[in-house]
Coordinates of C-alpha atoms and ligand atoms in Angstrom, one line a residue:
M1 CA -30.7 -70.2 -37.5
K2 CA -30.4 -71.1 -41.1
I3 CA -29.4 -67.8 -42.8
A4 CA -29.2 -66.9 -46.5
V5 CA -26.8 -64.1 -47.2
M6 CA -27.7 -62.6 -50.6
G7 CA -24.6 -60.8 -51.8
G8 CA -22.3 -62.7 -49.4
D9 CA -19.3 -62.3 -51.6
G10 CA -19.1 -58.5 -51.2
F11 CA -17.4 -56.1 -48.9
V12 CA -20.0 -56.3 -46.1
G13 CA -21.5 -59.6 -47.1
W14 CA -18.4 -61.6 -46.7
P15 CA -17.4 -60.6 -43.1
T16 CA -21.1 -60.8 -42.2
S17 CA -21.2 -64.4 -43.4
L18 CA -18.1 -65.3 -41.4
H19 CA -19.4 -63.6 -38.3
L20 CA -22.7 -65.4 -38.4
S21 CA -21.1 -68.8 -39.2
A22 CA -18.7 -68.3 -36.3
R23 CA -21.7 -67.9 -34.0
G24 CA -23.0 -71.3 -35.1
H25 CA -25.6 -70.3 -37.7
E26 CA -26.0 -72.3 -40.9
V27 CA -24.9 -69.8 -43.5
H28 CA -25.7 -70.0 -47.2
I29 CA -24.1 -67.4 -49.5
I30 CA -26.1 -66.6 -52.6
D31 CA -24.3 -64.3 -55.1
N32 CA -24.0 -63.7 -58.8
L33 CA -20.3 -62.7 -58.4
S34 CA -21.1 -59.4 -60.1
R35 CA -18.6 -57.4 -58.1
R36 CA -15.8 -59.6 -59.6
W37 CA -17.2 -59.0 -63.1
I38 CA -17.4 -55.2 -62.4
D39 CA -13.7 -55.2 -61.3
T40 CA -12.9 -56.8 -64.7
E41 CA -15.0 -54.2 -66.5
L42 CA -13.3 -51.3 -64.8
G43 CA -9.9 -52.9 -65.0
V44 CA -9.4 -52.6 -61.2
Q45 CA -8.9 -55.1 -58.4
S46 CA -9.3 -55.1 -54.7
L47 CA -6.2 -53.7 -52.8
T48 CA -6.2 -56.9 -50.8
P49 CA -5.7 -60.2 -52.8
M50 CA -9.0 -62.0 -52.9
D51 CA -9.4 -65.7 -53.6
S52 CA -12.5 -67.2 -55.3
I53 CA -15.6 -67.7 -53.1
Q54 CA -15.1 -71.4 -53.3
E55 CA -11.6 -71.2 -52.0
R56 CA -12.5 -68.7 -49.3
T57 CA -15.2 -71.0 -48.0
R58 CA -12.8 -74.0 -48.2
I59 CA -10.3 -72.1 -46.0
W60 CA -13.1 -71.2 -43.6
H61 CA -13.9 -74.8 -43.2
Q62 CA -10.3 -75.8 -42.8
E63 CA -9.7 -73.1 -40.1
T64 CA -13.0 -73.5 -38.1
G65 CA -14.6 -76.8 -39.1
R66 CA -17.7 -74.8 -40.1
R67 CA -19.3 -74.9 -43.6
I68 CA -20.6 -72.0 -45.5
R69 CA -22.4 -73.1 -48.7
F70 CA -22.2 -71.0 -51.9
H71 CA -25.0 -70.9 -54.5
L72 CA -24.5 -69.0 -57.8
I73 CA -27.9 -67.3 -58.3
D74 CA -28.6 -63.9 -59.8
L75 CA -31.5 -62.5 -57.8
A76 CA -32.5 -59.9 -60.5
R77 CA -32.6 -62.5 -63.3
D78 CA -33.0 -66.0 -62.0
Y79 CA -36.4 -65.6 -60.4
E80 CA -37.5 -69.2 -60.8
V81 CA -34.2 -70.5 -59.5
L82 CA -34.4 -68.2 -56.5
K83 CA -38.0 -69.3 -55.8
A84 CA -37.1 -73.0 -56.0
W85 CA -34.1 -72.5 -53.7
L86 CA -36.2 -70.7 -51.1
A87 CA -38.9 -73.3 -51.3
K88 CA -36.4 -76.1 -50.8
E89 CA -34.1 -74.6 -48.2
R90 CA -36.6 -72.5 -46.2
P91 CA -34.1 -70.3 -44.4
D92 CA -35.2 -68.6 -41.1
A93 CA -33.6 -65.3 -42.1
I94 CA -32.4 -63.6 -45.2
I95 CA -29.9 -60.8 -45.4
H96 CA -30.1 -58.9 -48.6
F97 CA -26.9 -57.2 -49.7
A98 CA -27.3 -58.2 -53.4
E99 CA -27.3 -54.8 -55.0
Q100 CA -24.9 -52.6 -57.0
R101 CA -23.7 -50.3 -54.2
A102 CA -21.5 -47.6 -55.8
A103 CA -22.9 -44.2 -56.5
P104 CA -20.2 -43.2 -59.0
Y105 CA -20.6 -46.5 -60.9
S106 CA -24.4 -45.8 -61.1
M107 CA -23.7 -42.4 -62.7
K108 CA -21.0 -43.5 -65.2
S109 CA -23.3 -43.6 -68.2
D110 CA -26.9 -44.3 -69.3
R111 CA -26.0 -48.0 -69.4
H112 CA -24.8 -48.0 -65.8
K113 CA -27.9 -46.2 -64.7
N114 CA -30.1 -48.8 -66.4
Y115 CA -28.0 -51.6 -65.0
T116 CA -28.2 -50.3 -61.4
V117 CA -32.0 -49.7 -61.5
N118 CA -32.7 -53.1 -63.2
N119 CA -30.4 -55.0 -60.9
N120 CA -31.3 -53.4 -57.6
V121 CA -35.0 -53.0 -58.0
N122 CA -35.6 -56.4 -59.6
A123 CA -33.4 -58.2 -57.0
T124 CA -35.4 -56.7 -54.2
H125 CA -38.8 -57.2 -55.8
N126 CA -38.0 -60.8 -56.9
L127 CA -37.0 -61.7 -53.4
L128 CA -40.2 -60.2 -51.8
N129 CA -42.4 -61.8 -54.5
A130 CA -40.8 -65.2 -54.0
L131 CA -41.1 -65.1 -50.2
V132 CA -44.9 -64.5 -50.6
E133 CA -45.2 -67.1 -53.3
V134 CA -43.5 -69.9 -51.4
D135 CA -45.2 -68.9 -48.1
L136 CA -41.9 -68.3 -46.3
D137 CA -42.0 -66.3 -43.1
A138 CA -38.3 -65.6 -43.0
H139 CA -37.1 -62.4 -41.4
L140 CA -35.7 -60.2 -44.2
V141 CA -32.8 -57.9 -43.2
H142 CA -31.9 -55.4 -46.0
L143 CA -28.8 -53.3 -46.2
G144 CA -30.1 -49.8 -47.1
T145 CA -28.3 -46.5 -46.9
M146 CA -28.2 -43.2 -45.0
G147 CA -28.3 -41.6 -48.4
V148 CA -32.1 -42.2 -48.6
Y149 CA -32.5 -39.2 -46.4
G150 CA -30.3 -36.8 -48.4
Y151 CA -27.8 -35.3 -46.0
S152 CA -29.4 -31.9 -45.7
S153 CA -29.8 -30.5 -42.2
V154 CA -33.0 -28.7 -41.3
G155 CA -31.8 -28.1 -37.8
A156 CA -33.2 -31.4 -36.6
A157 CA -31.8 -34.8 -36.1
I158 CA -32.6 -37.4 -38.8
P159 CA -34.9 -40.0 -37.1
E160 CA -34.7 -43.7 -37.6
G161 CA -36.9 -44.0 -40.7
Y162 CA -40.2 -42.5 -39.7
L163 CA -41.3 -38.9 -39.1
T164 CA -44.5 -37.8 -37.4
V165 CA -46.2 -35.0 -39.3
G166 CA -49.3 -33.0 -38.9
V167 CA -51.7 -33.0 -41.9
E168 CA -54.3 -30.3 -42.2
T169 CA -57.8 -32.0 -42.4
L170 CA -60.8 -30.8 -44.4
S171 CA -62.5 -29.6 -41.2
G172 CA -59.5 -27.4 -40.4
G173 CA -58.0 -29.6 -37.7
T174 CA -54.6 -31.4 -37.7
A175 CA -54.3 -35.1 -38.1
S176 CA -51.1 -36.7 -36.9
Q177 CA -49.5 -39.2 -39.4
E178 CA -46.3 -41.2 -39.3
I179 CA -44.6 -41.2 -42.7
L180 CA -41.3 -42.4 -44.1
Y181 CA -38.8 -39.6 -43.8
P182 CA -38.9 -37.8 -47.2
A183 CA -36.6 -39.6 -49.6
N184 CA -34.0 -37.4 -51.2
P185 CA -31.5 -39.5 -53.1
G186 CA -28.3 -38.0 -54.5
S187 CA -27.5 -40.6 -57.1
V188 CA -29.2 -43.3 -59.2
Y189 CA -27.8 -45.9 -56.8
H190 CA -29.3 -44.0 -53.8
M191 CA -32.5 -43.7 -55.7
T192 CA -32.8 -47.5 -56.0
K193 CA -32.6 -47.8 -52.2
C194 CA -35.4 -45.3 -51.9
L195 CA -37.5 -47.4 -54.3
D196 CA -36.6 -50.5 -52.1
Q197 CA -38.2 -48.7 -49.2
L198 CA -41.5 -48.5 -50.9
L199 CA -41.4 -52.2 -52.0
F200 CA -40.8 -53.1 -48.3
Q201 CA -43.7 -50.9 -47.1
F202 CA -46.0 -52.6 -49.5
Y203 CA -45.1 -56.2 -48.8
A204 CA -45.1 -55.7 -45.1
K205 CA -48.6 -54.2 -45.3
N206 CA -50.1 -56.5 -47.9
D207 CA -48.5 -59.8 -47.1
G208 CA -47.3 -59.4 -43.5
L209 CA -43.6 -59.9 -44.4
R210 CA -41.2 -59.3 -41.5
I211 CA -38.7 -56.8 -42.8
T212 CA -35.8 -54.8 -41.2
D213 CA -34.1 -52.0 -43.3
L214 CA -30.7 -50.9 -42.2
H215 CA -29.8 -47.3 -43.2
Q216 CA -26.1 -47.6 -43.2
G217 CA -23.5 -44.9 -43.4
I218 CA -20.1 -45.1 -45.1
V219 CA -18.2 -48.1 -44.0
W220 CA -14.5 -47.9 -43.3
G221 CA -11.8 -50.4 -42.2
T222 CA -11.4 -53.8 -43.7
H223 CA -10.7 -56.5 -41.0
T224 CA -13.0 -58.2 -38.6
P225 CA -11.8 -60.9 -36.1
E226 CA -13.0 -63.6 -38.5
T227 CA -11.3 -62.2 -41.6
R228 CA -8.0 -62.1 -39.6
L229 CA -8.1 -65.8 -39.0
H230 CA -6.2 -66.6 -42.2
P231 CA -4.6 -64.5 -45.0
Q232 CA -7.0 -66.1 -47.5
L233 CA -10.1 -65.0 -45.6
I234 CA -9.1 -61.3 -46.0
N235 CA -11.9 -58.9 -46.9
R236 CA -11.9 -56.9 -50.2
F237 CA -10.7 -53.3 -50.1
D238 CA -11.7 -50.9 -52.8
Y239 CA -9.7 -47.8 -53.5
D240 CA -10.6 -46.9 -57.1
G241 CA -12.6 -43.8 -58.2
D242 CA -15.9 -45.7 -58.4
Y243 CA -16.0 -48.2 -55.6
G244 CA -13.5 -46.8 -53.1
T245 CA -15.3 -45.0 -50.3
V246 CA -13.9 -41.8 -49.0
L247 CA -12.0 -42.7 -45.8
N248 CA -10.5 -45.9 -47.1
R249 CA -9.5 -44.0 -50.2
F250 CA -7.7 -41.4 -48.2
L251 CA -5.9 -44.1 -46.3
I252 CA -4.5 -45.8 -49.3
Q253 CA -3.7 -42.5 -51.0
A254 CA -1.7 -41.5 -47.9
A255 CA 0.1 -44.9 -48.0
I256 CA 1.3 -44.4 -51.6
G257 CA 2.1 -40.6 -51.4
Y258 CA -0.9 -39.6 -53.5
P259 CA -2.5 -36.2 -52.6
L260 CA -5.8 -36.9 -50.7
T261 CA -8.6 -36.4 -53.2
V262 CA -11.1 -34.0 -51.5
H263 CA -14.1 -33.2 -53.7
G264 CA -14.9 -29.5 -53.7
T265 CA -14.4 -27.8 -50.3
G266 CA -14.8 -31.1 -48.4
G267 CA -17.6 -29.5 -46.5
Q268 CA -19.8 -32.6 -47.1
T269 CA -20.7 -34.2 -43.7
R270 CA -21.4 -37.9 -43.8
A271 CA -22.2 -40.7 -41.4
F272 CA -19.6 -43.5 -40.8
I273 CA -19.4 -46.9 -39.3
H274 CA -16.5 -49.4 -38.9
I275 CA -16.8 -52.7 -40.7
Q276 CA -16.8 -54.6 -37.4
D277 CA -19.7 -52.6 -36.1
S278 CA -21.6 -53.1 -39.4
V279 CA -21.3 -56.8 -39.1
R280 CA -22.4 -56.7 -35.4
C281 CA -25.4 -54.5 -36.3
V282 CA -26.6 -57.0 -38.8
E283 CA -26.5 -59.7 -36.0
L284 CA -28.3 -57.4 -33.5
A285 CA -31.0 -56.7 -36.1
L286 CA -31.4 -60.5 -36.8
N287 CA -31.9 -61.1 -33.2
S288 CA -34.6 -58.5 -32.9
P289 CA -37.1 -59.2 -35.7
P290 CA -40.4 -57.3 -36.2
K291 CA -43.5 -59.3 -35.6
R292 CA -45.7 -60.5 -38.5
G293 CA -48.0 -57.6 -39.5
E294 CA -45.7 -55.0 -37.8
R295 CA -44.4 -52.1 -40.0
V296 CA -40.9 -52.3 -41.5
K297 CA -38.4 -51.9 -38.7
I298 CA -35.8 -49.2 -39.6
F299 CA -32.4 -48.7 -38.0
N300 CA -29.8 -46.0 -38.7
Q301 CA -26.6 -48.0 -38.9
M302 CA -23.9 -45.5 -38.2
T303 CA -21.8 -44.5 -35.3
E304 CA -20.3 -41.1 -36.0
T305 CA -20.5 -38.2 -38.5
H306 CA -17.5 -36.3 -40.0
R307 CA -16.8 -33.7 -42.6
V308 CA -14.8 -34.9 -45.5
R309 CA -12.1 -32.2 -45.1
D310 CA -11.7 -33.0 -41.4
L311 CA -11.1 -36.6 -42.3
A312 CA -8.5 -35.6 -44.9
E313 CA -6.8 -33.3 -42.4
L314 CA -6.8 -36.1 -39.8
V315 CA -5.2 -38.6 -42.2
A316 CA -2.7 -35.9 -43.4
R317 CA -1.7 -35.2 -39.8
M318 CA -1.2 -38.9 -39.1
T319 CA 0.8 -39.6 -42.2
G320 CA 2.2 -36.4 -43.6
A321 CA 0.1 -36.7 -46.7
E322 CA -0.8 -33.6 -48.9
V323 CA -4.5 -32.7 -49.3
A324 CA -5.7 -31.8 -52.8
Y325 CA -9.0 -29.8 -53.2
L326 CA -10.4 -30.9 -56.5
P327 CA -13.4 -30.1 -58.7
N328 CA -16.3 -32.2 -57.5
P329 CA -17.5 -34.7 -60.0
R330 CA -20.8 -35.0 -58.1
K331 CA -23.8 -32.8 -57.8
E332 CA -24.2 -32.5 -54.1
A333 CA -24.3 -29.7 -51.5
A334 CA -20.8 -28.2 -50.9
E335 CA -21.4 -27.9 -47.2
N336 CA -23.9 -29.6 -44.9
D337 CA -24.5 -30.5 -41.3
L338 CA -25.7 -33.9 -40.3
V339 CA -27.2 -35.1 -37.0
V340 CA -28.5 -38.6 -37.0
R341 CA -30.4 -40.6 -34.3
N342 CA -29.0 -44.1 -33.7
E343 CA -30.3 -45.0 -30.3
Q344 CA -31.9 -48.3 -31.3
F345 CA -28.6 -50.1 -31.9
L346 CA -27.0 -48.6 -28.9
E347 CA -29.9 -49.8 -26.8
L348 CA -29.5 -53.3 -28.3
G349 CA -25.9 -53.3 -27.0
L350 CA -23.7 -51.9 -29.9
N351 CA -20.5 -50.6 -28.5
P352 CA -19.2 -48.3 -31.3
T353 CA -15.7 -48.5 -32.7
T354 CA -14.5 -45.0 -33.1
L355 CA -11.9 -43.4 -35.4
E356 CA -9.9 -42.4 -32.3
E357 CA -9.2 -46.0 -31.3
G358 CA -6.1 -46.4 -33.3
L359 CA -7.9 -48.3 -35.9
L360 CA -7.1 -45.8 -38.6
A361 CA -3.4 -46.7 -38.1
E362 CA -4.3 -50.3 -38.6
V363 CA -5.9 -49.6 -41.9
V364 CA -2.9 -47.6 -42.9
D365 CA -0.9 -50.7 -42.2
V366 CA -3.1 -52.7 -44.6
A367 CA -2.8 -50.0 -47.2
R368 CA 1.0 -49.9 -46.8
K369 CA 1.3 -53.7 -47.0
Y370 CA -0.6 -53.9 -50.3
A371 CA 0.4 -50.6 -51.8
Y372 CA 2.4 -52.4 -54.5
R373 CA -0.9 -53.6 -55.9
V374 CA -2.3 -50.0 -56.5
D375 CA -2.8 -48.8 -60.0
R376 CA -2.5 -45.0 -59.5
S377 CA -4.3 -44.2 -62.7
R378 CA -7.5 -45.8 -61.2
I379 CA -7.6 -43.4 -58.2
P380 CA -9.2 -40.3 -59.8
S381 CA -13.0 -40.2 -59.5
V382 CA -14.1 -39.4 -63.0
S383 CA -17.8 -40.4 -63.1
A384 CA -19.6 -37.0 -63.5
W385 CA -23.1 -36.6 -62.2
T386 CA -24.3 -34.4 -65.1
K387 CA -23.2 -33.5 -68.6
D388 CA -22.4 -30.0 -67.4
I389 CA -20.0 -31.3 -64.7
A390 CA -18.2 -33.8 -67.1
P391 CA -16.0 -31.3 -68.9
T392 CA -14.7 -29.9 -65.6
I393 CA -13.2 -33.3 -64.6
E394 CA -10.0 -34.6 -66.3
R395 CA -8.0 -37.7 -65.6
D396 CA -4.3 -36.8 -65.2
P397 CA -2.2 -39.5 -66.8
E398 CA 0.5 -38.9 -64.2
G399 CA -2.0 -40.0 -61.6
K400 CA -1.0 -37.0 -59.4
R401 CA -4.2 -34.9 -59.3
L402 CA -7.3 -33.9 -61.1
K403 CA -7.4 -30.5 -62.9
S404 CA -10.2 -28.2 -63.7
V405 CA -10.2 -27.6 -67.4
S406 CA -13.0 -25.1 -67.5
Ligands
USQ501 N1 -15.5 -37.9 -51.6 C1 -14.4 -37.1 -51.7 N2 -13.2 -37.7 -52.2 C2 -13.2 -39.0 -52.6 C3 -14.3 -39.8 -52.5 C4 -15.5 -39.2 -52.0 O1 -14.4 -36.0 -51.3 O2 -12.1 -39.4 -53.0 C5 -16.7 -37.4 -51.1 C6 -17.9 -37.5 -52.0 O3 -18.0 -36.4 -52.9 C7 -19.1 -37.5 -51.0 C8 -18.5 -38.2 -49.8 O4 -17.1 -38.1 -49.9 O5 -19.4 -36.3 -50.7 C9 -18.8 -39.7 -49.6 O6 -18.5 -40.4 -50.8 P1 -18.3 -42.0 -50.7 O7 -17.9 -42.5 -52.1 O8 -17.4 -42.4 -49.6 O9 -19.8 -42.5 -50.3 P2 -21.1 -42.7 -51.1 O10 -20.9 -42.4 -52.6 O11 -22.1 -41.8 -50.4 O12 -21.5 -44.2 -51.0 C10 -21.0 -45.0 -49.9 C11 -21.2 -46.5 -50.3 C12 -22.7 -46.7 -50.5 C13 -23.4 -46.4 -49.2 C14 -23.1 -44.9 -48.8 C15 -23.7 -44.6 -47.4 O13 -20.6 -46.8 -51.6 O14 -23.0 -48.1 -50.8 O15 -24.8 -46.5 -49.3 O16 -21.7 -44.7 -48.8 S1 -24.1 -42.9 -47.3 O17 -23.1 -42.0 -47.9 O18 -24.3 -42.6 -45.9 O19 -25.3 -42.7 -48.1

């Protein structure tokens, strides 16, 4: 297949591009390199040393003989360029990762909220609009989030996207209807993924676009078999307070002797998936497209659920790290249960990589290897969700722990 990977320079986009290229697909990365600009804005860098996208694709060709093409296009802004590219190249499938993906970054300030909404919603809409305009029946696979559901437990498992409900009719009977599971975003970033869902529903219904939406949990790990092929193919690894996700943060914190930064009681339960499984799920979804006219196909892309404090205790046991319970910069439930259905990927052949498989130790090794690159002052998570929460969060110049100042 000829596949366009929008956002192919990012944390999941890069290993996905390599994985698909290794399987013989013709891969084109389209990216505006915004993650690299945001690193500069925040004064942080990936834990792992990352080369330019041009250099990465050159090394990939050198090691495998396969070509990955790179095209510098901003989906949210360069609508005409995107349209012309699609009209000319006519890919069979498009994978859409091209969105600002950090919840704390989306909550940093009014400017960051505007940026996240403008970028994410325009990127998705421009893509859908262009597909219709150039009459391209490419399968669109979008990376969504488990966060569209909210994490609340009502004593029932979260289904894969759709919920059957009974609606009381005027005659007093009950009509059965299938609806999108009620959206319940916890940040401006998560809200943009909820808005994406509506855009997909409309374009699938109105124009018959073939769309798959992957509701992914928190990704952990860094390597895939392809990123291991050469040191310059290494994936990025974020540890800072905005882009670092919880388990990878705990692992790097343990590696440098920084107390593990649990927000609140750590009673938040979240869904997780290893990067290798994430990449494999995208491939499985690509191979199982919906038919034209079919509703949007939704998968829950996660393999296990864990409570944040259990993860902290697990990492502490493995490494001897201390755990710090800190004021939570986010507005979120202190404690929640989470049960998620994920049978569809299991039925398609996904064989989950679990935390118990020794892979945590492997990530600790990566963290230890590159620990010298860590800027400790960038570890605290200081983006507050509301103006009321902001004064309770303080950055400690020592980089040791956050303090409540209220
Ligand atoms: N947390 C801590 N300590 C930390 C960092 C986070 O206790 O040092 C807590 C947060 O308060 C939150 C949970 O861990 O309760 C998860 O935070 P996270 O930063 O790992 O994940 P999140 O902000 O939800 O976002 C990440 C990705 C996003 C993806 C989402 C999947 O950045 O792109 O959509 O995970 S999900 O969480 O399932 O919605």
